[in-house]
mmCIF file of C-alpha atoms in Angstrom:
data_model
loop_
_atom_site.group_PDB
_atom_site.id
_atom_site.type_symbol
_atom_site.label_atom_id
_atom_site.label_comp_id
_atom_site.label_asym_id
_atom_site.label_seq_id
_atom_site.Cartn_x
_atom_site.Cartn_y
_atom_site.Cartn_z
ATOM 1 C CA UNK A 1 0.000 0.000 0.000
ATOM 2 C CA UNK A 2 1.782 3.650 -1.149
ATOM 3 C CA UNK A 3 1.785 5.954 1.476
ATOM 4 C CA UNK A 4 0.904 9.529 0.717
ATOM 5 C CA UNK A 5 3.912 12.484 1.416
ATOM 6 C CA UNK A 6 2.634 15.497 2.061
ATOM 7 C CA UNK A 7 4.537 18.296 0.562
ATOM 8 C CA UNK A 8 4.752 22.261 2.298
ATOM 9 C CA UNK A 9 4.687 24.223 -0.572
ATOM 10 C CA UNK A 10 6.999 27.022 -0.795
ATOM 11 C CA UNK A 11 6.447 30.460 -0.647
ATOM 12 C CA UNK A 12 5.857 31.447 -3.969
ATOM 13 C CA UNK A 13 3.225 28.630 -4.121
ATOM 14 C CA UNK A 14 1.291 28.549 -1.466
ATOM 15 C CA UNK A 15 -0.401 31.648 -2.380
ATOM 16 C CA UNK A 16 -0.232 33.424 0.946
ATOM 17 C CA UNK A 17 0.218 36.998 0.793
ATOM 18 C CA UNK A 18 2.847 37.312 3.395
ATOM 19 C CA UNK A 19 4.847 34.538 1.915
ATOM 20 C CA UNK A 20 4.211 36.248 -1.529
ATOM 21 C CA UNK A 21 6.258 39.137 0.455
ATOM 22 C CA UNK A 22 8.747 37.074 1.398
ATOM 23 C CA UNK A 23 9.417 35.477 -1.922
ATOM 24 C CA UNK A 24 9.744 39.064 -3.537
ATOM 25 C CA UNK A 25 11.928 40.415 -0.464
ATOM 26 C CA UNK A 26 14.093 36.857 -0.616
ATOM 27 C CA UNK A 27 14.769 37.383 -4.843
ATOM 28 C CA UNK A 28 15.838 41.127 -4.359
ATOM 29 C CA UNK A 29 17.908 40.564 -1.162
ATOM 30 C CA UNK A 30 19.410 37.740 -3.391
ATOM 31 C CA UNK A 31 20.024 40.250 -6.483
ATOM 32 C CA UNK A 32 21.191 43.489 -5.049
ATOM 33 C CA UNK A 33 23.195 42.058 -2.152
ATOM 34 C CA UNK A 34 26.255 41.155 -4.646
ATOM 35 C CA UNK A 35 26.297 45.062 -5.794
ATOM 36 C CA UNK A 36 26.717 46.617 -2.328
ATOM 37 C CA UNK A 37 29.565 46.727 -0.650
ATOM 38 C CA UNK A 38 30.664 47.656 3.043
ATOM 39 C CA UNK A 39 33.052 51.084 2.865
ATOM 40 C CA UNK A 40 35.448 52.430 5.042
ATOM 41 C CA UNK A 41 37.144 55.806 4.415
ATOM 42 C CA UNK A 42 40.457 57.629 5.544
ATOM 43 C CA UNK A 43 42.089 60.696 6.033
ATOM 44 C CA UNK A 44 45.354 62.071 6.507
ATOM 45 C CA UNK A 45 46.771 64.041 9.930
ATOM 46 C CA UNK A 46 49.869 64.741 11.215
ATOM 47 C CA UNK A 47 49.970 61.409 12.973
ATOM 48 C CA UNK A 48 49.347 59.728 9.650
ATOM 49 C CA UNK A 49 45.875 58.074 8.065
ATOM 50 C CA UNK A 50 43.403 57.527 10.378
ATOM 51 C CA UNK A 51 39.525 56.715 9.758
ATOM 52 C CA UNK A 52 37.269 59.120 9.187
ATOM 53 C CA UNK A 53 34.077 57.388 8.355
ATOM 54 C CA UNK A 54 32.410 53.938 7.529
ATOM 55 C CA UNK A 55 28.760 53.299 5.476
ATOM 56 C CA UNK A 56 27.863 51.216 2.494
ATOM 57 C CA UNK A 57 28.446 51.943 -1.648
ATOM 58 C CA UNK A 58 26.510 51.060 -4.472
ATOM 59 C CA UNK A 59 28.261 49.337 -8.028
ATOM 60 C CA UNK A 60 27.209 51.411 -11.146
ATOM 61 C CA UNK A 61 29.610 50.430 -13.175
ATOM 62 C CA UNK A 62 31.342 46.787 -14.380
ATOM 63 C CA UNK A 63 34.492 49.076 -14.128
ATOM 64 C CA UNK A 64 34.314 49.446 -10.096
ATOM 65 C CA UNK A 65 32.770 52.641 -9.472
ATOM 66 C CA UNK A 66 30.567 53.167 -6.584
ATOM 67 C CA UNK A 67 27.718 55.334 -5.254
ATOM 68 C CA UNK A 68 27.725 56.956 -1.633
ATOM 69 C CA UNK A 69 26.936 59.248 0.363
ATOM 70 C CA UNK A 70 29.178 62.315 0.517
ATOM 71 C CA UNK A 71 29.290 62.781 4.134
ATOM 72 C CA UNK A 72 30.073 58.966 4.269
ATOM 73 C CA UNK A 73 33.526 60.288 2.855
ATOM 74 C CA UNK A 74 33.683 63.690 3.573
ATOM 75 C CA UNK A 75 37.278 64.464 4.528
ATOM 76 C CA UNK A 76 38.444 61.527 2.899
ATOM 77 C CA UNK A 77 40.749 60.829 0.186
ATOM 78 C CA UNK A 78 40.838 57.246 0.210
ATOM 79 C CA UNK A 79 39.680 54.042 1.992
ATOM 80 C CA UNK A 80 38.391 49.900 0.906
ATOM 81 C CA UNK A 81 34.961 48.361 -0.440
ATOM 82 C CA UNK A 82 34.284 45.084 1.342
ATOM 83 C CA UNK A 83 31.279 43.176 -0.944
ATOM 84 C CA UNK A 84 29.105 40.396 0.364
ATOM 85 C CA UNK A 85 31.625 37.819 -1.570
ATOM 86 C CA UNK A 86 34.382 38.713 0.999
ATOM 87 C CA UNK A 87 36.584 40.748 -1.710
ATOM 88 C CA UNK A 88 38.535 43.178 -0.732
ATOM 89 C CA UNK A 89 39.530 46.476 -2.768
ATOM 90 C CA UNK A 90 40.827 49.823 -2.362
ATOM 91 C CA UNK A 91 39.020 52.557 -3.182
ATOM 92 C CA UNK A 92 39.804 56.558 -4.275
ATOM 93 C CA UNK A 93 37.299 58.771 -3.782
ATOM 94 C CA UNK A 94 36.257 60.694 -7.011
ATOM 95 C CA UNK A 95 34.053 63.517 -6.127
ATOM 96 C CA UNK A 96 31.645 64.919 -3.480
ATOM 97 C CA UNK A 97 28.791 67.076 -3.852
ATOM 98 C CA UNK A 98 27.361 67.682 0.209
ATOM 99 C CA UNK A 99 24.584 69.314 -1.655
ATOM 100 C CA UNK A 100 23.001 66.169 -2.685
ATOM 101 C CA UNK A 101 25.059 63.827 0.029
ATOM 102 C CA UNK A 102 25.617 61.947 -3.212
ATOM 103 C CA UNK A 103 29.447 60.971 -3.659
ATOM 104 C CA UNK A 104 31.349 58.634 -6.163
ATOM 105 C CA UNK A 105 34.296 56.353 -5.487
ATOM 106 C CA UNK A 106 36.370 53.949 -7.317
ATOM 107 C CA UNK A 107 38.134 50.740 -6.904
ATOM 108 C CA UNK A 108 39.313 47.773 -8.849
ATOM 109 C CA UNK A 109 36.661 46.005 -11.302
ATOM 110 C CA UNK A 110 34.694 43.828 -8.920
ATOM 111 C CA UNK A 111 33.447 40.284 -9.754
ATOM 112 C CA UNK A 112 30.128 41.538 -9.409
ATOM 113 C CA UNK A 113 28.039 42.792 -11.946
ATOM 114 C CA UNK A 114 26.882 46.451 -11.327
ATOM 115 C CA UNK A 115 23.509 47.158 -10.055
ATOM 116 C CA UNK A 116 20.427 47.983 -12.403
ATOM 117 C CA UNK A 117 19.618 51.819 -11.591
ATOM 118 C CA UNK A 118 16.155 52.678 -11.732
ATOM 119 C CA UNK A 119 14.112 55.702 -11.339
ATOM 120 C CA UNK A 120 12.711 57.647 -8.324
ATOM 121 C CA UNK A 121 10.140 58.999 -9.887
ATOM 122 C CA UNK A 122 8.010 56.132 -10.737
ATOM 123 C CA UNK A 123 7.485 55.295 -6.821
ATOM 124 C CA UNK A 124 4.198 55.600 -5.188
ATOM 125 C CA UNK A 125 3.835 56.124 -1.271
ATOM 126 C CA UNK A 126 3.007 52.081 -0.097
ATOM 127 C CA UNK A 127 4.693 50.761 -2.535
ATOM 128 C CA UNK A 128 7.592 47.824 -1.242
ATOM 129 C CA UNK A 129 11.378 48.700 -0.984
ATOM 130 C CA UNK A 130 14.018 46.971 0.486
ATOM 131 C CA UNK A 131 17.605 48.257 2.207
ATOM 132 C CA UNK A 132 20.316 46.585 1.949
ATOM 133 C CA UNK A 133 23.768 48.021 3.570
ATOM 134 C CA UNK A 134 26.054 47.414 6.476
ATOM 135 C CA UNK A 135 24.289 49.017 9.546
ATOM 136 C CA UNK A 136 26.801 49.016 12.488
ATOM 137 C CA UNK A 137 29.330 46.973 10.452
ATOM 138 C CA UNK A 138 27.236 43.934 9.972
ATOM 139 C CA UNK A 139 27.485 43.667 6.345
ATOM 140 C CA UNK A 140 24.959 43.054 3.616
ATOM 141 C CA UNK A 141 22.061 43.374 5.945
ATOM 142 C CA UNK A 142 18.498 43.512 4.592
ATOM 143 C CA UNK A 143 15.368 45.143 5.523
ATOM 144 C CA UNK A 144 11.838 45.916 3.715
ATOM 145 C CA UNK A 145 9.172 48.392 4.475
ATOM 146 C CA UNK A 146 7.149 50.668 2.409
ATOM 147 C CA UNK A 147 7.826 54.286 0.651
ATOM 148 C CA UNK A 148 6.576 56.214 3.849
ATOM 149 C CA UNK A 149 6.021 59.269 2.058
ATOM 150 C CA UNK A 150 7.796 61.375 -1.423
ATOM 151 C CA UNK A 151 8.935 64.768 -1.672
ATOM 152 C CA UNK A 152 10.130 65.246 1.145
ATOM 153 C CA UNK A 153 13.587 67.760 2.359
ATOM 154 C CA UNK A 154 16.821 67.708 3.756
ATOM 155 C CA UNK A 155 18.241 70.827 4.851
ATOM 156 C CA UNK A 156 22.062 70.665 3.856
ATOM 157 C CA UNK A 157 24.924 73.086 4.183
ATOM 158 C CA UNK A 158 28.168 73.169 2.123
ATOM 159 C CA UNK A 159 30.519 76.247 3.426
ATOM 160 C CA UNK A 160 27.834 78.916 3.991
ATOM 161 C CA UNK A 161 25.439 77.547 1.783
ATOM 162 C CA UNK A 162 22.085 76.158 3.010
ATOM 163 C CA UNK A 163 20.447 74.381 0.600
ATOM 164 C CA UNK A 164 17.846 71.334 0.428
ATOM 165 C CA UNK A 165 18.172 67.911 -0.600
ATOM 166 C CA UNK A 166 14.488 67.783 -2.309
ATOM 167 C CA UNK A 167 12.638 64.956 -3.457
ATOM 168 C CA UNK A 168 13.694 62.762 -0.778
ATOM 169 C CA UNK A 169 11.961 58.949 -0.336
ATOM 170 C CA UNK A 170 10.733 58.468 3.440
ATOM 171 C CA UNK A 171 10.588 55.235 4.165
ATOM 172 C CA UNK A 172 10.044 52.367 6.931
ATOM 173 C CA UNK A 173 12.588 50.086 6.380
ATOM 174 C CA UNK A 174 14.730 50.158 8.882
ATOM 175 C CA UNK A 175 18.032 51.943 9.241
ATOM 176 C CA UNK A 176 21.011 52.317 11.015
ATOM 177 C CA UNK A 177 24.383 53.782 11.327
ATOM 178 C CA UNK A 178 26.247 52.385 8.678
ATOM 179 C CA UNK A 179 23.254 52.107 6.262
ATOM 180 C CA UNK A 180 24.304 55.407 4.441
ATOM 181 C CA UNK A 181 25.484 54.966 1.184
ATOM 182 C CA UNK A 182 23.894 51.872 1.053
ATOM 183 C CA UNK A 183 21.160 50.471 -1.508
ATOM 184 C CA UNK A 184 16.882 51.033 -1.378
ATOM 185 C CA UNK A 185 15.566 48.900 -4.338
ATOM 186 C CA UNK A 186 12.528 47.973 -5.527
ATOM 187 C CA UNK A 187 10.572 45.120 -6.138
ATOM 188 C CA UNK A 188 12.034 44.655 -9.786
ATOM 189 C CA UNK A 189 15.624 45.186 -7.899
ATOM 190 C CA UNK A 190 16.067 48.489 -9.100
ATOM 191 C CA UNK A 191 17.748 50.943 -7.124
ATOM 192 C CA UNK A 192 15.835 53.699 -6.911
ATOM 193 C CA UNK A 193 17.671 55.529 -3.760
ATOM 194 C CA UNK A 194 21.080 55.787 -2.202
ATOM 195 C CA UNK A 195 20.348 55.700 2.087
ATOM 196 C CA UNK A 196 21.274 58.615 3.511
ATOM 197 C CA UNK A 197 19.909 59.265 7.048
ATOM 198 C CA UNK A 198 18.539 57.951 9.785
ATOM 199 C CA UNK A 199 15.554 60.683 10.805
ATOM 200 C CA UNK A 200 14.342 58.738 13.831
ATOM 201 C CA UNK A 201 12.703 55.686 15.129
ATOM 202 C CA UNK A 202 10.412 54.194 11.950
ATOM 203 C CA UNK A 203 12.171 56.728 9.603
ATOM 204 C CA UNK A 204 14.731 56.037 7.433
ATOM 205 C CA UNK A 205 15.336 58.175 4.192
ATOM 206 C CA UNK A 206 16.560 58.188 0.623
ATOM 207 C CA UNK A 207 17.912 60.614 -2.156
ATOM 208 C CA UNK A 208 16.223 59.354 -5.001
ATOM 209 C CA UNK A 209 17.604 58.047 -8.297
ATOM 210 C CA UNK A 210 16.640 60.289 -10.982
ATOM 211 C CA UNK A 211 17.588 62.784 -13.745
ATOM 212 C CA UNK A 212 19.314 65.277 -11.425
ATOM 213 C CA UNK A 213 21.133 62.732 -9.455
ATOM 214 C CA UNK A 214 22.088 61.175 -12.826
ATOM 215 C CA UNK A 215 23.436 64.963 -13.840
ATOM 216 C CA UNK A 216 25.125 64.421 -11.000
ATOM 217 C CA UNK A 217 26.622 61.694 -10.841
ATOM 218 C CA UNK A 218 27.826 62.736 -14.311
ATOM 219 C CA UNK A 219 29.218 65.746 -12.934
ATOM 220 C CA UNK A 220 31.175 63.973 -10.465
ATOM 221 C CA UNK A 221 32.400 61.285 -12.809
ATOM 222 C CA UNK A 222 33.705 63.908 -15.386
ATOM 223 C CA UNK A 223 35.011 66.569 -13.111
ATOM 224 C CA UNK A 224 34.811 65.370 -9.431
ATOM 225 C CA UNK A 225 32.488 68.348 -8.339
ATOM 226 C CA UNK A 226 29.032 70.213 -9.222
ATOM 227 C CA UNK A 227 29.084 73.293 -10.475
ATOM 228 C CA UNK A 228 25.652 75.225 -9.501
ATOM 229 C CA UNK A 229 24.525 78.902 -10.631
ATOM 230 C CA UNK A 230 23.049 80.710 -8.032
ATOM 231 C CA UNK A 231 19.964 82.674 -7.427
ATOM 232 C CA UNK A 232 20.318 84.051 -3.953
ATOM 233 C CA UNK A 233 16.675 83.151 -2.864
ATOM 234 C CA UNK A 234 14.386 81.185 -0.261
ATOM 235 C CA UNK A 235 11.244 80.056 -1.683
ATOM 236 C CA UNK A 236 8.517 77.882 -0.925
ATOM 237 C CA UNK A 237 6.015 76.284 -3.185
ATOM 238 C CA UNK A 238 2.046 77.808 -3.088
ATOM 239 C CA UNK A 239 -1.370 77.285 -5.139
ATOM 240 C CA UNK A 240 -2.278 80.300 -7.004
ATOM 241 C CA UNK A 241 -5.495 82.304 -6.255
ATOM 242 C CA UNK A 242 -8.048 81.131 -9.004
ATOM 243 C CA UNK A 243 -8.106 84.772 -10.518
ATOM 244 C CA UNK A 244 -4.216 84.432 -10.589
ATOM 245 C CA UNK A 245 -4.678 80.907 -12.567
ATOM 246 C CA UNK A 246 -7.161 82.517 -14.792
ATOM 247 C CA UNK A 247 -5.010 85.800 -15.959
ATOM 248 C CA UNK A 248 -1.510 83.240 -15.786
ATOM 249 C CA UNK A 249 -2.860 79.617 -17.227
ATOM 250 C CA UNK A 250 -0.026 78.388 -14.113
ATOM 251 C CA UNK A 251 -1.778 76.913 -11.085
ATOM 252 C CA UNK A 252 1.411 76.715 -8.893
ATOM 253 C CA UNK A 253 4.250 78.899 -8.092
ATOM 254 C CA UNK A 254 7.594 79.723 -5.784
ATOM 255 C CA UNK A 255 6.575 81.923 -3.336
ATOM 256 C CA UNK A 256 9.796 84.532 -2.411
ATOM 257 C CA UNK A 257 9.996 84.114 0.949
ATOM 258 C CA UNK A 258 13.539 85.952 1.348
ATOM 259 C CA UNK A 259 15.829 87.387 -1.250
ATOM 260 C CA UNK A 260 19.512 87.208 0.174
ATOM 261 C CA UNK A 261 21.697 90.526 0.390
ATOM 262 C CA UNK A 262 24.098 91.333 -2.634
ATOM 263 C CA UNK A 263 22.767 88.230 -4.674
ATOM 264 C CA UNK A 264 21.495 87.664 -8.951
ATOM 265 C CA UNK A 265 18.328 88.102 -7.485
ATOM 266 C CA UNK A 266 18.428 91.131 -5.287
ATOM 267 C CA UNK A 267 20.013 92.648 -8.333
ATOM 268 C CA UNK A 268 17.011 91.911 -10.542
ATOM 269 C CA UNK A 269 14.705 93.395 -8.392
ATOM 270 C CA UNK A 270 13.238 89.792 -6.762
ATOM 271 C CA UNK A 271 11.419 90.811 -3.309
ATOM 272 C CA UNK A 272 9.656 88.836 -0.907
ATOM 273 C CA UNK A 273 6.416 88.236 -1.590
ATOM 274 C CA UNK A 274 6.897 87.749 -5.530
ATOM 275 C CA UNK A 275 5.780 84.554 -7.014
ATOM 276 C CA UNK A 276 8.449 82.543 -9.262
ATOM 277 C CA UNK A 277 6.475 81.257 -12.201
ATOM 278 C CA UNK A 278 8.479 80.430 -14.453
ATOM 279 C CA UNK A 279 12.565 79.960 -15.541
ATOM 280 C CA UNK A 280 13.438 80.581 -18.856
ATOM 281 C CA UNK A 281 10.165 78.335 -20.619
ATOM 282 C CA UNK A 282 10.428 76.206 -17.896
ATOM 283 C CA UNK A 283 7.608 76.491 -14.932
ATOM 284 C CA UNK A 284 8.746 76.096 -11.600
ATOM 285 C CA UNK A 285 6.432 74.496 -8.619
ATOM 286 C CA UNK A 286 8.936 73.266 -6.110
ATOM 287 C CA UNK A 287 12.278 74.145 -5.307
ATOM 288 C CA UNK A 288 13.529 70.500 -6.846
ATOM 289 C CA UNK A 289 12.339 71.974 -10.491
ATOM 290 C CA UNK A 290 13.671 75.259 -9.558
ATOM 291 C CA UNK A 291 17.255 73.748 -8.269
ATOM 292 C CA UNK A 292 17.896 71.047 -11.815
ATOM 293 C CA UNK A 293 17.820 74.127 -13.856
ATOM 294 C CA UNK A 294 20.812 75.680 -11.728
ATOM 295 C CA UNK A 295 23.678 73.801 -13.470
ATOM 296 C CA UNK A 296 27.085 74.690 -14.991
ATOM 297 C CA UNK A 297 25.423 75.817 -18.035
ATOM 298 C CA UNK A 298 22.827 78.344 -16.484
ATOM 299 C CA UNK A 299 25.901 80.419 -14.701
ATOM 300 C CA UNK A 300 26.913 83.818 -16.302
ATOM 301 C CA UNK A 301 23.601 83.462 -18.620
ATOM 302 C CA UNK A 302 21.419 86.460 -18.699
ATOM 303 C CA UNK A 303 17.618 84.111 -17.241
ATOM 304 C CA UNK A 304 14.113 85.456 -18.172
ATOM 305 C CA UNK A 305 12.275 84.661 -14.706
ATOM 306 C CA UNK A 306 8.371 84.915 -15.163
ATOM 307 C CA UNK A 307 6.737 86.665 -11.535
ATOM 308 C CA UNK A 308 3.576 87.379 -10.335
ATOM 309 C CA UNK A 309 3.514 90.590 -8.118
ATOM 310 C CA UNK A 310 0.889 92.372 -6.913
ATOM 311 C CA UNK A 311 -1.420 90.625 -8.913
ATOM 312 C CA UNK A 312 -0.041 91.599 -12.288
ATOM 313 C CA UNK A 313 2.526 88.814 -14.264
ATOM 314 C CA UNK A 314 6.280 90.781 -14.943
ATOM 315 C CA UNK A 315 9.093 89.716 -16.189
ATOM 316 C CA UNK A 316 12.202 90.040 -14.312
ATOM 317 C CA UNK A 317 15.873 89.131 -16.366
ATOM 318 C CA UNK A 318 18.982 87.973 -14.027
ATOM 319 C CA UNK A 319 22.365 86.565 -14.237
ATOM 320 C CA UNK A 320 22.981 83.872 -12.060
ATOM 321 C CA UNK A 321 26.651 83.516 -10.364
ATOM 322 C CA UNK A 322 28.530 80.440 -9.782
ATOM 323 C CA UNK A 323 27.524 79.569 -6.015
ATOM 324 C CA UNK A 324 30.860 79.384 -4.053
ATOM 325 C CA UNK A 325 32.044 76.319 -1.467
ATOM 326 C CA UNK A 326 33.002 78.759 1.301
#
């Protein structure tokens, strides 16, 4: 007589929703793991090197560079990738831009292929992601949550320049010291963030992956730094009044909450109180759009800026300067 052998069918056949989450978390872990790698960095004193500062880095490239955070390596020259594999390489550091905490490094071509960037802008708040870094040195750890919330800000200074890391991902999963730098994927094991802070219990967040931090990371690649034109203004986004939408066809704006002393914009006449509608043919709604249009190329070149004061739509012309490190 046969005897019947029951079988426990595995997660991604049993048709459970949490081990349908599982499955997904288990083939991402699996994929991205390989790319990220556990990074310390060093600096030089007069008692020789000595280390400065320790996170996680992201492969982008077969040719071994890697994606960090800059104030994982800021004051560093130098410093290793560990990767989940066990090998071992030194690593330069390329460039730094604290005004994105985005930073690029370089080592020997790994065995590893790089990772699969993605982009940011395709997330939706509840949607799964999943860290994976070295929190407090144990490396390739994994964690999943949700996309807590988008569009969210950093407030980042570089010299005496405050400026905002915008766009951010909030998210869940959890995150530690030693998590910055480190991957946030998505379910198609994309990365679609580079960890950079640890906000407070439940909150972990992200800068995103997208067209700017590609420019970026360009930027970085090519010359090692980001050259940005400046403005010399705090704004804040705002809905228009339905008689301003009406006479302007624009049903967002900057709102001027502060225009600095001696800057392009105090020059053109910018006051508090004006609304930014436009850059050039470009309209502006948050400072993110604003801030993208601010590269190398926009510095020294005379910028139509479309404002609504008073009620009435003016144009305003300015020429933004490069904005300085110190």
């Amino acid at each position: 007589m046969a005897t019947a052998t029951s079988r426990i069918p595995g997660p991604e056949a049993s048709g459970d929703p949490l081990d349908s989450y599982s499955a997904t978390v288990i083939r991402v872990a699996a994929a991205v793991t390989p790319h990220v790698a556990a990074l310390e960095v060093d600096g030089t004193g007069r008692h020789g090197r000595f280390r400065t500062g320790a996170g996680s880095a992201v492969l982008f490239t077969s040719d071994g560079y890697l994606l960090t955070n800059a104030h994982v390596v800021a004051g560093a020259q130098r410093g290793s990738a560990v990767y989940s594999d066990g090998t071992r390489t030194a690593v330069d550091v390329v460039g730094s831009d604290p005004l994105s905490d985005l930073a690029v490094v370089h080592g020997k071509a790994p065995t590893a292929a790089p990772a699969d960037l993605g982009d940011a802008e395709s997330l939706q708040v509840g949607q799964l992601v999943i860290a994976v870094g070295n929190p407090l040195g144990l490396s390739g750890s994994v964690t999943a949550g949700v996309v807590s919330g988008l569009g969210r800000s950093i407030p980042v200074w570089s010299g005496r320049n405050r400026r905002m890391i915008e766009d951010v991902i909030q998210t869940d999963a959890a995150l530690n010291p030693g998590s910055s730098g480190g991957a946030l994927a998505d379910a198609r094991c994309r990365i679609v963030g580079i960890n950079t802070a640890v906000a407070g219990a439940g909150l972990g967040l992200a800068v995103p992956v997208n067209a700017t931090s590609r420019r970026i990371i360009a930027a970085l690649l090519k010359d090692g730094r980001v050259r940005r034109a400046y403005l010399g203004l705090v704004n804040t986004p705002v809905r228009l009044q339905p008689s301003a939408v009406i006479r302007t066809g624009r049903r967002e704006g900057l709102l001027v909450v502060e225009v600095l002393a001696g800057s392009p914009a105090e020059g053109a006449g910018l006051r508090p109180g004006d609304v930014l509608l436009s850059v050039g043919e470009t309209a502006v709604s948050n400072a993110e759009s604003l801030q993208k249009l601010l590269f190398a190329e926009a510095i020294g070149m005379p910028l139509e800026l479309s404002v609504l004061r008073d009620g009435a739509e003016t144009t305003v012309t300015t020429v933004p300067e490069e904005m300085s490190e110190e």
